[in-house]
CSV table of C-alpha atoms in Angstrom, one decimal:
chain,number,residue,atom,x,y,z
C,1,MET,CA,5.3,-17.9,-43.4
C,2,ASP,CA,3.6,-21.3,-43.4
C,3,PHE,CA,1.3,-22.9,-40.8
C,4,ALA,CA,4.2,-24.5,-38.9
C,5,ASP,CA,5.7,-21.0,-38.1
C,6,TYR,CA,2.3,-19.8,-36.8
C,7,LEU,CA,2.0,-22.9,-34.6
C,8,ARG,CA,5.6,-22.4,-33.3
C,9,PHE,CA,4.8,-18.7,-32.5
C,10,LEU,CA,1.6,-19.6,-30.7
C,11,GLY,CA,3.3,-22.3,-28.7
C,12,ALA,CA,6.1,-19.9,-27.6
C,13,LEU,CA,3.5,-17.3,-26.6
C,14,VAL,CA,1.5,-19.8,-24.5
C,15,PHE,CA,4.7,-21.0,-22.9
C,16,VAL,CA,5.8,-17.4,-21.9
C,17,LEU,CA,2.4,-16.5,-20.6
C,18,ALA,CA,2.4,-19.7,-18.5
C,19,LEU,CA,5.8,-18.9,-17.1
C,20,ILE,CA,4.6,-15.4,-16.1
C,21,ALA,CA,1.5,-16.9,-14.4
C,22,LEU,CA,3.6,-19.4,-12.6
C,23,VAL,CA,6.0,-16.8,-11.2
C,24,ALA,CA,3.1,-14.5,-10.2
C,25,TRP,CA,1.5,-17.5,-8.4
C,26,ALA,CA,4.7,-18.4,-6.6
C,27,LEU,CA,5.3,-14.8,-5.5
C,28,ARG,CA,1.7,-14.5,-4.1
C,29,ARG,CA,1.9,-18.0,-2.5
C,30,TYR,CA,5.2,-17.5,-0.7
C,31,GLY,CA,4.8,-13.8,0.1
C,32,LEU,CA,7.8,-12.7,-1.9
C,33,GLY,CA,6.0,-10.0,-3.8
C,34,GLY,CA,6.4,-7.2,-1.3
C,35,GLY,CA,3.6,-4.8,-1.8
C,36,LEU,CA,2.2,-6.9,-4.6
C,37,ALA,CA,1.3,-9.8,-2.3
C,38,GLY,CA,-0.8,-7.7,0.1
C,39,VAL,CA,-1.4,-8.7,3.7
C,40,ALA,CA,-0.6,-12.3,4.6
C,41,ARG,CA,-3.6,-14.6,5.4
C,42,GLY,CA,-4.8,-14.4,9.0
C,43,ARG,CA,-2.9,-11.3,9.8
C,44,THR,CA,-4.2,-7.8,10.4
C,45,LYS,CA,-2.7,-4.7,9.0
C,46,ARG,CA,-0.5,-2.9,11.5
C,47,LEU,CA,0.2,0.3,9.5
C,48,ALA,CA,-2.2,2.6,7.7
C,49,VAL,CA,-2.3,6.1,6.4
C,50,VAL,CA,-5.4,7.6,8.0
C,51,GLU,CA,-5.5,10.9,6.3
C,52,SER,CA,-3.3,13.1,4.1
C,53,LEU,CA,-3.4,16.8,3.5
C,54,PRO,CA,-1.2,18.8,1.1
C,55,LEU,CA,0.2,21.9,2.8
C,56,ASP,CA,1.9,23.3,-0.3
C,57,PRO,CA,3.3,21.9,-3.5
C,58,ARG,CA,6.4,20.5,-1.7
C,59,ARG,CA,5.0,19.4,1.7
C,60,ARG,CA,2.2,17.1,2.9
C,61,LEU,CA,0.7,16.6,6.4
C,62,VAL,CA,0.1,12.8,7.0
C,63,LEU,CA,-1.7,11.1,9.9
C,64,VAL,CA,-0.3,7.5,10.2
C,65,ARG,CA,-1.8,4.8,12.5
C,66,ARG,CA,0.5,2.1,13.8
C,67,ASP,CA,-0.7,-0.6,16.2
C,68,GLY,CA,-3.7,1.6,17.2
C,69,VAL,CA,-1.5,4.7,17.9
C,70,GLU,CA,-1.5,7.6,15.5
C,71,HIS,CA,1.4,9.9,14.6
C,72,LEU,CA,1.3,13.2,12.8
C,73,LEU,CA,4.1,13.8,10.2
C,74,VAL,CA,5.1,16.5,7.8
C,75,LEU,CA,6.6,15.0,4.7
C,76,GLY,CA,8.6,17.2,2.3
C,77,ALA,CA,11.4,17.3,-0.2
C,78,SER,CA,13.9,18.3,2.5
C,79,GLY,CA,12.9,15.5,4.9
C,80,GLU,CA,10.4,14.3,7.4
C,81,THR,CA,9.3,15.9,10.7
C,82,VAL,CA,7.3,14.3,13.5
C,83,VAL,CA,4.8,16.9,14.6
C,84,GLU,CA,3.0,14.8,17.2
C,85,ARG,CA,3.5,11.2,18.3
C,86,SER,CA,1.4,8.7,20.2
C,87,ILE,CA,-1.9,10.3,19.6
C,88,ALA,CA,-4.5,8.2,21.4
C,89,ALA,CA,-7.5,7.0,19.3
C,90,ASP,CA,-10.0,8.6,21.7
C,91,ARG,CA,-8.3,12.0,21.4
C,92,ALA,CA,-8.3,11.7,17.6
C,93,ASN,CA,-12.0,10.9,17.6
C,94,LEU,CA,-12.7,13.9,19.8
C,95,SER,CA,-11.0,16.3,17.4
C,96,GLU,CA,-13.1,14.9,14.5
C,97,ASN,CA,-16.4,15.5,16.4
C,98,ALA,CA,-15.4,18.9,17.9
C,99,GLY,CA,-18.3,20.6,16.1
C,100,ASP,CA,-20.8,18.2,17.7
C,101,VAL,CA,-20.0,19.0,21.3
C,102,PRO,CA,-23.0,20.8,23.0
C,103,GLU,CA,-22.3,24.2,24.5
């Protein structure tokens, strides 16, 4: 291999890396990246997993918050089950601080 082959290889590598960077920038800029793009600028997150607890190797108890309202779900291999829905935020905070309540 001579010097021209090395230059051609280096040029092709730089070109491919530039194309990857350009596509990543476009996906991030126009919000086409799905989970990769994150939350759009100026918008707040509406959905969050508050807490997750494994019940056994196949099932998981998950507390999900949507628009300030929490929902308790059991996720498993056979499907999903809603245990409790529309849990108010105040009620959820009371259960966290149940040990702090004076007698």
